[in-house]
Tab-separated table of C-alpha atoms and ligand atoms in Angstrom:
chain	number	residue	atom	x	y	z
A	227	MET	CA	146.175	96.688	80.145
A	228	SER	CA	145.441	98.787	77.218
A	229	ALA	CA	144.205	102.520	77.781
A	230	VAL	CA	140.949	102.904	75.895
A	231	ILE	CA	141.315	106.575	76.928
A	232	ASP	CA	144.489	108.502	77.148
A	233	VAL	CA	144.227	111.952	77.649
A	234	ARG	CA	147.382	114.192	77.974
A	235	GLY	CA	147.599	117.823	78.923
A	236	LEU	CA	144.032	118.760	78.148
A	237	TRP	CA	143.137	122.248	78.565
A	238	ARG	CA	139.665	124.014	77.868
A	239	ILE	CA	139.146	127.673	77.984
A	240	TYR	CA	135.642	128.929	77.422
A	241	GLU	CA	135.536	132.449	75.846
A	242	THR	CA	132.406	134.459	76.684
A	243	ALA	CA	131.361	138.170	76.799
A	244	ALA	CA	132.582	138.323	80.415
A	245	GLY	CA	135.987	137.196	79.594
A	246	HIS	CA	137.689	133.707	79.670
A	247	THR	CA	137.052	130.752	82.039
A	248	THR	CA	139.561	128.064	82.312
A	249	ALA	CA	137.553	125.005	83.025
A	250	LEU	CA	140.414	122.253	82.535
A	251	ARG	CA	144.007	123.123	83.256
A	252	GLY	CA	146.488	120.474	81.711
A	253	VAL	CA	144.187	117.319	82.803
A	254	SER	CA	145.957	114.039	82.046
A	255	LEU	CA	144.002	110.632	82.593
A	256	GLN	CA	144.323	107.209	81.293
A	257	VAL	CA	141.551	104.654	81.617
A	258	ALA	CA	142.092	101.058	80.928
A	259	ARG	CA	139.672	98.989	78.745
A	260	GLY	CA	137.151	97.405	81.224
A	261	GLU	CA	137.736	99.779	83.998
A	262	PHE	CA	134.986	101.393	86.164
A	263	LEU	CA	136.312	105.027	87.095
A	264	ALA	CA	134.660	107.497	89.198
A	265	ILE	CA	135.330	111.024	88.766
A	266	MET	CA	134.461	113.390	91.984
A	267	GLY	CA	134.700	117.103	92.391
A	268	PRO	CA	132.741	120.181	93.757
A	269	SER	CA	130.424	122.061	91.737
A	270	GLY	CA	132.068	124.223	88.853
A	271	SER	CA	135.308	122.216	89.246
A	272	GLY	CA	135.121	121.016	85.372
A	273	LYS	CA	133.541	117.660	85.690
A	274	SER	CA	130.809	118.149	82.979
A	275	THR	CA	133.442	119.962	80.722
A	276	LEU	CA	135.806	116.820	81.313
A	277	MET	CA	132.991	114.678	80.532
A	278	ASN	CA	131.866	116.354	77.328
A	279	THR	CA	135.431	116.239	76.179
A	280	LEU	CA	135.745	112.570	76.736
A	281	GLY	CA	132.458	112.044	74.946
A	282	CYS	CA	133.551	114.055	72.124
A	283	LEU	CA	130.690	116.411	72.457
A	284	ASP	CA	133.118	119.269	73.035
A	285	ARG	CA	136.804	119.991	71.848
A	286	PRO	CA	139.753	120.904	73.977
A	287	THR	CA	141.338	124.080	73.574
A	288	ALA	CA	144.788	122.432	73.790
A	289	GLY	CA	146.230	118.887	74.414
A	290	SER	CA	145.865	115.277	73.175
A	291	TYR	CA	142.939	112.907	73.557
A	292	ARG	CA	143.443	109.434	72.047
A	293	LEU	CA	140.239	107.300	72.102
A	294	GLU	CA	140.856	103.752	71.282
A	295	GLY	CA	144.231	104.822	69.761
A	296	VAL	CA	142.691	107.599	67.584
A	297	GLU	CA	143.558	111.349	68.241
A	298	VAL	CA	139.978	112.560	68.242
A	299	SER	CA	141.067	116.299	68.634
A	300	GLU	CA	142.110	116.197	64.878
A	301	LEU	CA	138.731	114.565	63.847
A	302	SER	CA	136.159	116.339	61.464
A	303	GLU	CA	132.539	116.943	63.042
A	304	ASP	CA	131.159	114.001	60.820
A	305	ASP	CA	133.770	111.588	62.106
A	306	LEU	CA	133.255	112.762	65.662
A	307	ALA	CA	129.605	112.221	65.270
A	308	HIS	CA	130.588	108.676	64.048
A	309	VAL	CA	132.705	107.917	67.123
A	310	ARG	CA	130.086	109.038	69.415
A	311	SER	CA	127.143	106.890	67.759
A	312	SER	CA	129.324	103.942	67.527
A	313	ARG	CA	131.684	103.692	70.376
A	314	LEU	CA	130.100	105.852	73.429
A	315	GLY	CA	127.085	105.681	75.593
A	316	PHE	CA	125.698	108.783	77.583
A	317	VAL	CA	123.654	108.710	80.676
A	318	PHE	CA	122.500	112.006	81.960
A	319	GLN	CA	121.380	113.222	85.498
A	320	SER	CA	118.208	114.598	84.041
A	321	PHE	CA	117.464	111.317	82.038
A	322	ASN	CA	116.880	113.357	78.919
A	323	LEU	CA	114.092	111.051	77.898
A	324	LEU	CA	111.345	112.147	75.394
A	325	PRO	CA	108.258	112.252	77.882
A	326	ARG	CA	105.553	111.446	75.557
A	327	ALA	CA	107.274	108.745	73.350
A	328	THR	CA	107.292	105.187	74.644
A	329	VAL	CA	109.900	103.432	76.486
A	330	LEU	CA	110.880	101.201	73.396
A	331	ARG	CA	110.953	104.387	70.949
A	332	ASN	CA	113.220	106.332	73.533
A	333	VAL	CA	115.596	103.484	73.690
A	334	MET	CA	115.830	103.116	69.869
A	335	LEU	CA	116.705	106.868	69.349
A	336	PRO	CA	120.398	106.435	69.092
A	337	LEU	CA	119.716	104.106	66.130
A	338	VAL	CA	117.802	106.645	64.118
A	339	TYR	CA	120.479	107.249	61.837
A	340	SER	CA	121.744	103.788	61.381
A	341	ASP	CA	120.404	102.066	58.293
A	342	ARG	CA	119.187	98.977	60.399
A	343	PRO	CA	115.501	98.110	59.610
A	344	VAL	CA	113.020	99.104	62.096
A	345	ARG	CA	112.423	95.448	63.557
A	346	ASP	CA	116.089	95.227	64.141
A	347	ARG	CA	116.348	98.413	66.007
A	348	GLU	CA	113.117	97.257	68.139
A	349	LEU	CA	114.896	94.075	68.862
A	350	ALA	CA	118.099	95.879	69.898
A	351	ALA	CA	116.115	98.320	72.211
A	352	TRP	CA	114.219	95.347	73.714
A	353	ARG	CA	117.560	93.640	74.540
A	354	ALA	CA	118.791	96.679	76.023
A	355	LEU	CA	115.967	97.075	78.079
A	356	ARG	CA	116.011	93.370	79.229
A	357	SER	CA	119.772	93.714	80.158
A	358	VAL	CA	118.938	96.697	82.634
A	359	GLY	CA	116.308	94.503	84.269
A	360	LEU	CA	113.225	96.788	83.218
A	361	PRO	CA	110.199	94.457	83.199
A	362	GLU	CA	108.688	93.943	79.867
A	363	GLU	CA	105.163	95.259	80.774
A	364	HIS	CA	106.628	98.925	80.799
A	365	TYR	CA	108.203	98.949	77.067
A	366	LEU	CA	104.975	100.365	75.508
A	367	HIS	CA	104.310	102.867	78.206
A	368	ARG	CA	105.184	106.598	77.703
A	369	SER	CA	108.426	107.388	79.573
A	370	ASN	CA	106.643	109.801	81.749
A	371	GLU	CA	104.585	107.154	83.427
A	372	LEU	CA	107.580	105.646	84.947
A	373	SER	CA	109.223	106.209	88.322
A	374	GLY	CA	112.538	107.911	88.590
A	375	GLY	CA	114.530	104.485	88.803
A	376	GLN	CA	112.707	103.075	85.971
A	377	MET	CA	113.403	106.202	83.726
A	378	GLN	CA	117.260	106.160	84.597
A	379	ARG	CA	117.318	102.405	83.558
A	380	VAL	CA	115.578	103.461	80.382
A	381	ALA	CA	118.203	106.077	80.042
A	382	ILE	CA	121.057	103.443	80.539
A	383	ALA	CA	119.237	101.054	78.074
A	384	ARG	CA	119.420	103.897	75.610
A	385	ALA	CA	123.235	104.294	76.292
A	386	LEU	CA	123.655	100.729	75.684
A	387	VAL	CA	121.524	100.098	72.461
A	388	ASN	CA	124.357	100.675	70.279
A	389	ASP	CA	126.601	98.458	72.011
A	390	PRO	CA	129.139	101.106	72.953
A	391	ALA	CA	132.661	100.263	74.312
A	392	ILE	CA	132.613	103.089	76.656
A	393	ILE	CA	129.694	104.462	78.825
A	394	LEU	CA	129.923	108.019	80.164
A	395	ALA	CA	127.627	108.924	82.902
A	396	ASP	CA	127.079	112.419	84.571
A	397	GLU	CA	125.585	112.166	88.146
A	398	PRO	CA	123.329	109.329	86.862
A	399	THR	CA	122.129	108.797	90.723
A	400	GLY	CA	121.735	112.549	91.378
A	401	ASN	CA	117.876	112.564	91.245
A	402	LEU	CA	117.407	109.157	92.694
A	403	ASP	CA	116.802	107.869	96.289
A	404	THR	CA	119.362	105.585	97.865
A	405	ALA	CA	117.750	102.362	97.191
A	406	THR	CA	116.991	103.106	93.598
A	407	GLY	CA	120.631	104.620	93.095
A	408	GLU	CA	121.979	101.377	94.541
A	409	MET	CA	119.820	99.493	91.841
A	410	VAL	CA	121.285	101.836	89.076
A	411	MET	CA	124.807	101.221	90.396
A	412	ARG	CA	124.405	97.491	90.053
A	413	THR	CA	123.276	97.868	86.568
A	414	PHE	CA	126.572	99.794	85.920
A	415	GLN	CA	128.482	96.829	87.560
A	416	ARG	CA	126.961	94.257	85.419
A	417	MET	CA	127.668	96.280	82.506
A	418	GLN	CA	131.340	96.360	83.525
A	419	ARG	CA	131.269	92.652	84.027
A	420	ARG	CA	130.218	92.426	80.412
A	421	GLY	CA	133.323	94.350	79.217
A	422	LYS	CA	132.366	97.970	79.030
A	423	THR	CA	134.453	100.759	80.208
A	424	ILE	CA	132.476	102.994	82.640
A	425	ILE	CA	133.324	106.532	83.495
A	426	LEU	CA	130.880	108.019	86.101
A	427	ILE	CA	130.604	111.401	87.512
A	428	THR	CA	129.429	111.977	91.289
A	429	HIS	CA	129.322	114.133	94.080
A	430	ASP	CA	128.464	110.989	96.436
A	431	PRO	CA	131.568	108.943	98.015
A	432	GLU	CA	129.163	106.062	98.398
A	433	VAL	CA	128.353	106.015	94.642
A	434	ALA	CA	132.210	106.439	93.867
A	435	ALA	CA	132.914	103.370	96.090
A	436	TRP	CA	131.364	101.328	93.448
A	437	ALA	CA	134.195	102.026	90.866
A	438	ASP	CA	137.521	100.366	90.851
A	439	ARG	CA	139.183	103.800	91.076
A	440	THR	CA	138.329	107.346	91.867
A	441	VAL	CA	140.029	110.535	90.688
A	442	HIS	CA	139.293	114.065	91.804
A	443	ILE	CA	138.919	117.223	90.142
A	444	ARG	CA	139.391	120.679	91.549
A	445	ASP	CA	139.591	123.953	89.837
A	446	GLY	CA	140.182	122.106	86.432
A	447	ARG	CA	142.963	119.892	87.789
A	448	LEU	CA	142.926	116.252	88.326
A	449	PHE	CA	144.246	114.344	91.385
A	450	SER	CA	144.360	110.844	92.503
A	451	ASP	CA	142.643	109.578	95.508
A	452	GLU	CA	146.023	109.585	97.552
A	453	GLU	CA	146.607	113.098	96.358
A	454	GLU	CA	143.049	114.301	97.431
A	455	ARG	CA	143.480	112.430	100.754
A	456	ALA	CA	146.805	114.170	101.574
A	457	TYR	CA	145.272	117.578	100.199
A	458	LEU	CA	142.378	117.355	102.594
A	459	ALA	CA	144.399	116.192	105.584
A	460	GLY	CA	146.755	119.164	105.077
A	461	LEU	CA	143.939	121.542	104.592
A	462	ALA	CA	142.589	120.287	108.140
A	463	ARG	CA	145.729	121.122	109.650
A	464	VAL	CA	145.878	124.403	108.386
A	465	GLU	CA	142.196	125.171	109.424
A	466	GLU	CA	143.066	123.775	113.056
A	467	GLY	CA	145.890	126.270	113.019
A	468	ALA	CA	143.846	129.159	111.984
A	469	ALA	CA	141.056	128.155	114.688
A	470	ALA	CA	143.632	128.317	117.452
A	471	GLY	CA	144.048	131.764	116.876
A	472	PRO	CA	147.235	133.897	116.169
A	473	SER	CA	150.436	131.918	117.146
A	474	PRO	CA	154.146	132.189	116.189
A	475	THR	CA	153.288	129.590	113.520
A	476	SER	CA	150.212	131.288	112.099
A	477	SER	CA	152.005	132.980	109.451
A	478	ALA	CA	153.686	129.638	108.399
A	479	ALA	CA	150.168	128.072	108.434
A	480	GLN	CA	149.040	130.964	106.304
A	481	LYS	CA	151.672	130.167	103.895
A	482	ASN	CA	150.985	126.651	103.826
A	483	ARG	CA	147.271	127.226	103.263
A	484	SER	CA	148.038	129.426	100.160
A	485	ARG	CA	150.265	126.890	98.688
A	486	LEU	CA	147.499	124.083	99.197
A	487	LEU	CA	144.815	126.406	97.865
A	488	GLY	CA	147.075	127.614	94.912
A	489	VAL	CA	146.212	130.980	95.803
A	490	PRO	CA	148.778	133.784	96.751
A	491	CYS	CA	149.595	134.557	100.339
A	492	LEU	CA	148.191	137.901	101.127
B	199	LIG	N1	129.497	126.724	77.834
B	199	LIG	C1	130.235	127.387	78.798
B	199	LIG	N2	130.558	128.758	78.753
B	199	LIG	C2	131.484	129.521	79.532
B	199	LIG	N3	131.777	128.921	80.703
B	199	LIG	C3	131.505	127.650	80.917
B	199	LIG	C4	130.673	126.838	79.948
B	199	LIG	N4	130.515	125.430	80.635
B	199	LIG	C5	131.038	125.616	81.765
B	199	LIG	N5	131.603	126.862	81.979
B	199	LIG	C6	132.424	127.161	83.168
B	199	LIG	O1	133.630	126.135	83.289
B	199	LIG	C7	133.744	125.833	84.583
B	199	LIG	C8	133.433	124.177	84.782
B	199	LIG	O2	131.945	124.139	84.575
B	199	LIG	P1	131.511	122.533	84.638
B	199	LIG	O3	129.947	122.625	83.917
B	199	LIG	O4	132.389	121.678	83.818
B	199	LIG	O5	131.527	122.241	86.203
B	199	LIG	P2	130.913	120.943	86.972
B	199	LIG	O6	131.997	120.338	87.739
B	199	LIG	O7	130.274	120.087	86.065
B	199	LIG	O8	129.752	121.644	87.905
B	199	LIG	P3	128.379	121.063	88.464
B	199	LIG	O9	128.712	119.999	89.690
B	199	LIG	O10	127.815	122.210	88.960
B	199	LIG	O11	127.640	120.423	87.299
B	199	LIG	C9	132.668	126.702	85.537
B	199	LIG	O12	133.279	127.955	85.896
B	199	LIG	C10	131.666	127.040	84.361
B	199	LIG	O13	131.034	128.355	84.903
B	200	LIG	MG1	128.277	119.242	85.677
């Protein structure tokens, strides 16, 4: 299996007027071609920062990121834009559609800088919409005339229109009811069967269950599924110890908790 994404020791430190925020702390991740990976983590843990970095929308402060064998952290802005438009497709939680433009026009949008004739671009958009199962009668509707599930399928079609190798989706079912979310997940599954690599961020374990593999991000660090389970089991033991009140083992429990949480024992 060749790694289409190979990230090693990635750091992202934001500098703001209020000081530094370290969003990624030495993240390493390999994703195989055709793999469906879910990334889970609490709010503020660094999910979107990681996604923006993988999507070449943001540069890491330190570390290496090889995308299909190319070290992208060294590419110029123009080259990055080319990688984004030719290799990557993005699906956002809030759909990010132009509300007054037609469905077809929304899906054609990523092709705006390509030199393909309009007819050709329309055909590509039409094909992408067919592939996500949106009925043809909606293609000339304005996007704000659609339901949430239909909008998300338009957003997925837009991510697919340039036939990207990799699809990055940040909470794509976050605004959808369960049944509609399931329909959207089936669409991703179909895309995977067609050979796409899919990386999906979610808060929802049921959504993550659709993926081949899940990794967890906490405080800018990445953990495998097994590491996360061991961590939560350890934390539960510590909480039990704390609930039982002071005991001869409570200071040991305190130390264990500090070790697990990565904070000093006070
Ligand atoms: N542009 C920015 N400037 C400064 N700090 C930022 C910026 N973007 C994110 N951060 C900080 O980096 C950390 C990680 O943020 P990020 O948006 O990656 O989290 P997240 O896991 O996507 O959260 P959520 O689930 O709420 O979307 C947070 O502490 C956040 O405040
Ligand atoms: Mg986020």
